[in-house]
Amino acid sequence: MEWDCWEQVPKHRAEQFQNICAALGLVIANHEGPECPTVQLFPTCTWIHLHGRACTGKTKTLAAVRAMLERSEPSVGWLHVDCRTLVSGEQFMAAVAREVYAIAGARELSVPEPPARWNLPLFMHTLLELLERLEERDVFLVLHLEGIEWLRGLDDFSRILASLRRLSFFADRCRGATTTGALLRWSVLVESRLPPSRLFDPVESSYAPDWTLYFPPYDRAALRDILLQHCAFANAVQPREAERPQTPESSGRDLCADAFVDTLLDVCHDLTNDLNELSYWSDVLYPKYAKAWRPRPGHAASLAGAYSACLPYFRQAVAGVYARSTKQSKECIEKMNALHGQRTWREMLATESRLSNALVLAGYLAAHIPPSHDRKLFEKAAGGVAGRKRRRGPRVHEETGRKTRSFSLERLQRLLEAISERSMDAELRESDSLIRWSTTPPTGAVLAGLIGQGFFSSVTQARSAERQRLRCYVSRELAEHVARKFDMNLSEYISET
């Protein structure tokens, strides 16, 4: 878990932050005024289960709690165990013991050397002894178990977790007490994507947290604020100053980032509210969007209803891309063309900025849709195509009989960038030969290209039978037509594989 001693409370997670502090027994005074609030700790010795989908602010909220404790309560020792890197129950016990040994060493306690191998009785006895030694120094421990759902399939892990849950009871039995005495000075924060009822079998484990806190997905307003901040700090490419007019209404806001985030949420929010996925689209699309963005506030009023009328079709087209449905995406584009007619359609592309921006975004979404929403798998697949050395002739389309050539993702991106930098005349926008659709089993074709520039290209993603790869195919006729119009040599972009 990455953290900073001055970590601020994540926006839109103030309620969860206060609930965690209350569960840990933290009383925060004047936290809204000075930079360093006054914190009083009354250890509750509780188990707190935090659950919610990925990228809902769980880790960032806990980082803010840790930062506040580090700078205000020196008697607190924070133990962090990343369960996603562990593959056995013995590794889990060793990781927890290693963190406790580190806290004891920082307090200059003389402790014996840790054993080379761990089992449950030895782990419980060693942990209890270390906790009692730290309790003499008035040290309060907070154990943070991150990603604990990754361990639920391991043998005996439910028994290990249940033993940790009953550690106070074991301490009383070891002390010879007949009744439960003072609780141990430690609390456990369990961070998971699953609720406790789905995490472990209740028959095998007596794991029952004292507190259960749910982190709901961000709503649209929260996503907009987070994505605006993401565009401001994570993306280096910004529009030129001449293309960013500052008006009294803008109040210094980045107009390009506002337009991009609004359009991204208009198109994608009904499909996904996953912050990780939307941040990925922001990383991929915003630099290109900012480069091609043109503010035309004077024409927005004349075609105010066009964007609202076409927006459902944008959503359905992108939904077809998500579902790998060529038919759905194609039908939506045809409905948009029939709705406004080609003349009005070209006029909207040339004049109405928000509609044009939405088309650019929809095209880039389709062009960069990965076979899986996992970024690493996408990059691995793209790199596999680029690094493939086996050569073969052009691929023949099954329905049209046209020859196609394989593009690596990087070369296709270079081609689209080169085309976008050149001006497109009316003849090119009206050319029917640029509208190409293809269906290549098993994944089908997706809409791609610079749609907002009045340009349609056919991009096909195919999946190899023996291994997953990302492939993009463009018809030879389309490539030759673009080469003639732009006087370009496409040999540097086309790669036979």
mmCIF file of C-alpha atoms in Angstrom, residues 11 45 70 100 109 111 131 146 157 194 225 237 294 297 329 345 370 374 392 401 403-405 438-439 458:
data_model
loop_
_atom_site.group_PDB
_atom_site.id
_atom_site.type_symbol
_atom_site.label_atom_id
_atom_site.label_comp_id
_atom_site.label_asym_id
_atom_site.label_seq_id
_atom_site.Cartn_x
_atom_site.Cartn_y
_atom_site.Cartn_z
ATOM 1 C CA LYS A 11 -12.950 13.056 -1.844
ATOM 2 C CA CYS A 45 -9.539 -3.935 19.762
ATOM 3 C CA GLU A 70 1.525 8.252 12.099
ATOM 4 C CA VAL A 100 5.248 -7.668 14.264
ATOM 5 C CA LEU A 109 12.688 -4.844 22.289
ATOM 6 C CA VAL A 111 13.088 -10.630 20.774
ATOM 7 C CA LEU A 131 1.850 -8.658 21.539
ATOM 8 C CA GLU A 146 -5.209 -6.120 1.945
ATOM 9 C CA PHE A 157 -6.547 -20.445 5.853
ATOM 10 C CA LEU A 194 -16.304 -9.541 -1.030
ATOM 11 C CA ASP A 225 -14.638 15.097 -10.122
ATOM 12 C CA VAL A 237 -0.729 16.472 -23.291
ATOM 13 C CA ARG A 294 -11.800 22.577 -31.228
ATOM 14 C CA PRO A 297 -19.340 27.799 -28.745
ATOM 15 C CA SER A 329 -22.597 -1.252 -33.764
ATOM 16 C CA TRP A 345 -24.746 14.747 -40.707
ATOM 17 C CA PRO A 370 -8.931 -4.472 -25.650
ATOM 18 C CA ASP A 374 -7.294 -5.882 -18.080
ATOM 19 C CA ARG A 392 2.576 -15.104 -44.351
ATOM 20 C CA GLY A 401 -12.976 -11.698 -51.019
ATOM 21 C CA LYS A 403 -7.285 -8.952 -49.366
ATOM 22 C CA THR A 404 -6.409 -7.486 -46.011
ATOM 23 C CA ARG A 405 -3.140 -6.834 -44.266
ATOM 24 C CA SER A 438 -16.267 -6.594 -42.313
ATOM 25 C CA THR A 439 -17.067 -9.590 -40.142
ATOM 26 C CA SER A 458 -12.808 -0.905 -40.827
#
